[in-house]
Tab-separated table of C-alpha atoms in Angstrom:
chain	number	residue	atom	x	y	z
A	1	UNK	CA	-0.147	-0.138	0.266
A	2	UNK	CA	1.585	3.009	-1.023
A	3	UNK	CA	0.660	6.395	0.944
A	4	UNK	CA	0.379	9.599	-0.696
A	5	UNK	CA	1.860	12.341	1.636
A	6	UNK	CA	0.293	15.772	1.702
A	7	UNK	CA	3.556	18.504	1.535
A	8	UNK	CA	2.624	21.930	2.382
A	9	UNK	CA	5.014	22.872	-0.592
A	10	UNK	CA	3.022	20.870	-2.950
A	11	UNK	CA	3.677	18.236	-5.335
A	12	UNK	CA	6.716	18.815	-5.931
A	13	UNK	CA	8.083	18.899	-2.265
A	14	UNK	CA	11.472	17.824	-1.228
A	15	UNK	CA	11.528	15.175	1.765
A	16	UNK	CA	15.506	15.835	1.956
A	17	UNK	CA	14.489	19.785	2.350
A	18	UNK	CA	11.785	18.823	4.910
A	19	UNK	CA	13.924	16.318	7.054
A	20	UNK	CA	16.533	19.212	7.376
A	21	UNK	CA	14.119	21.647	8.409
A	22	UNK	CA	12.784	19.496	10.825
A	23	UNK	CA	16.434	18.808	12.130
A	24	UNK	CA	17.397	22.470	12.616
A	25	UNK	CA	13.739	22.793	14.443
A	26	UNK	CA	14.729	20.036	16.749
A	27	UNK	CA	18.443	21.262	17.573
A	28	UNK	CA	16.860	24.706	18.092
A	29	UNK	CA	14.121	23.469	20.537
A	30	UNK	CA	16.536	21.257	22.425
A	31	UNK	CA	19.173	24.426	22.798
A	32	UNK	CA	16.252	26.411	24.093
A	33	UNK	CA	15.517	23.383	26.721
A	34	UNK	CA	19.264	23.478	27.592
A	35	UNK	CA	19.321	27.238	28.130
A	36	UNK	CA	15.906	27.353	30.386
A	37	UNK	CA	18.084	24.808	32.591
A	38	UNK	CA	21.439	26.293	32.503
A	39	UNK	CA	21.551	27.912	36.122
A	40	UNK	CA	24.583	29.013	38.064
A	41	UNK	CA	25.379	27.518	41.672
A	42	UNK	CA	24.639	30.946	43.583
A	43	UNK	CA	21.382	30.797	42.478
A	44	UNK	CA	20.908	27.376	43.171
A	45	UNK	CA	22.320	28.264	46.425
A	46	UNK	CA	19.688	30.821	46.727
A	47	UNK	CA	17.265	28.289	45.932
A	48	UNK	CA	18.137	26.085	48.732
A	49	UNK	CA	18.023	29.131	50.942
A	50	UNK	CA	14.391	30.241	50.163
A	51	UNK	CA	13.358	26.830	50.184
A	52	UNK	CA	14.860	26.393	54.116
A	53	UNK	CA	13.468	29.644	54.894
A	54	UNK	CA	10.012	28.924	53.491
A	55	UNK	CA	10.078	25.386	55.280
A	56	UNK	CA	11.067	26.716	58.690
A	57	UNK	CA	8.360	29.623	58.261
A	58	UNK	CA	5.733	27.345	57.362
A	59	UNK	CA	6.739	24.727	60.005
A	60	UNK	CA	6.488	27.731	62.591
A	61	UNK	CA	3.222	29.102	61.315
A	62	UNK	CA	1.400	25.809	60.785
A	63	UNK	CA	2.708	22.897	61.584
A	64	UNK	CA	6.698	21.705	62.252
A	65	UNK	CA	5.059	18.330	60.146
A	66	UNK	CA	4.136	20.900	57.208
A	67	UNK	CA	7.371	22.488	57.406
A	68	UNK	CA	8.826	18.560	57.175
A	69	UNK	CA	6.868	17.508	54.283
A	70	UNK	CA	7.995	21.003	51.880
A	71	UNK	CA	11.496	19.950	52.882
A	72	UNK	CA	10.773	15.991	52.105
A	73	UNK	CA	9.403	17.135	49.006
A	74	UNK	CA	12.638	18.620	47.553
A	75	UNK	CA	14.750	16.189	49.161
A	76	UNK	CA	12.731	13.862	47.130
A	77	UNK	CA	13.097	15.982	44.159
A	78	UNK	CA	16.988	16.015	44.604
A	79	UNK	CA	17.375	12.285	44.716
A	80	UNK	CA	14.945	11.652	41.679
A	81	UNK	CA	16.983	14.072	40.125
A	82	UNK	CA	20.575	12.824	41.148
A	83	UNK	CA	19.136	9.185	40.103
A	84	UNK	CA	18.820	10.762	36.658
A	85	UNK	CA	21.952	12.278	36.263
A	86	UNK	CA	23.451	8.930	37.382
A	87	UNK	CA	21.543	7.155	34.381
A	88	UNK	CA	22.344	9.643	31.824
A	89	UNK	CA	26.109	9.209	32.566
A	90	UNK	CA	27.111	11.592	34.793
A	91	UNK	CA	29.372	10.091	37.803
A	92	UNK	CA	30.435	11.971	41.259
A	93	UNK	CA	30.867	15.559	41.709
A	94	UNK	CA	28.942	16.369	38.304
A	95	UNK	CA	25.652	14.778	39.032
A	96	UNK	CA	25.271	15.767	42.409
A	97	UNK	CA	25.956	19.332	40.961
A	98	UNK	CA	23.638	18.659	38.193
A	99	UNK	CA	20.741	17.623	40.476
A	100	UNK	CA	21.531	20.598	42.999
A	101	UNK	CA	20.947	22.900	40.062
A	102	UNK	CA	17.975	21.028	38.649
A	103	UNK	CA	16.150	20.893	42.277
A	104	UNK	CA	17.037	24.478	43.118
A	105	UNK	CA	17.912	26.342	40.276
A	106	UNK	CA	14.240	27.673	40.170
A	107	UNK	CA	15.246	30.657	41.807
A	108	UNK	CA	16.790	32.179	38.783
A	109	UNK	CA	13.221	32.762	37.745
A	110	UNK	CA	12.473	34.723	40.901
A	111	UNK	CA	15.674	36.810	41.011
A	112	UNK	CA	16.507	40.023	38.772
């Protein structure tokens, strides 16, 4: 069974050109994601500090259990991120840094 593909360019479409456009778009998309998660270590430290302060404040204002739940959620996220980094091939300090930046790098979104 032959499938007649419909190309935006019409019947004279070049599949190789379409494939190259797709590859270029995928490279651009992956580059944007890499830039999104590229943070510096001081920003991650700020994220950790904010998390600790928020956990303590919530623990004092509501209940210690709630503060521990918040801290535990971030600890669990760090463990999952570390496992993913190790599975992706990072080892030792590089894996820990990658997991740390992923877990606490969100502070880059709230800093000027």
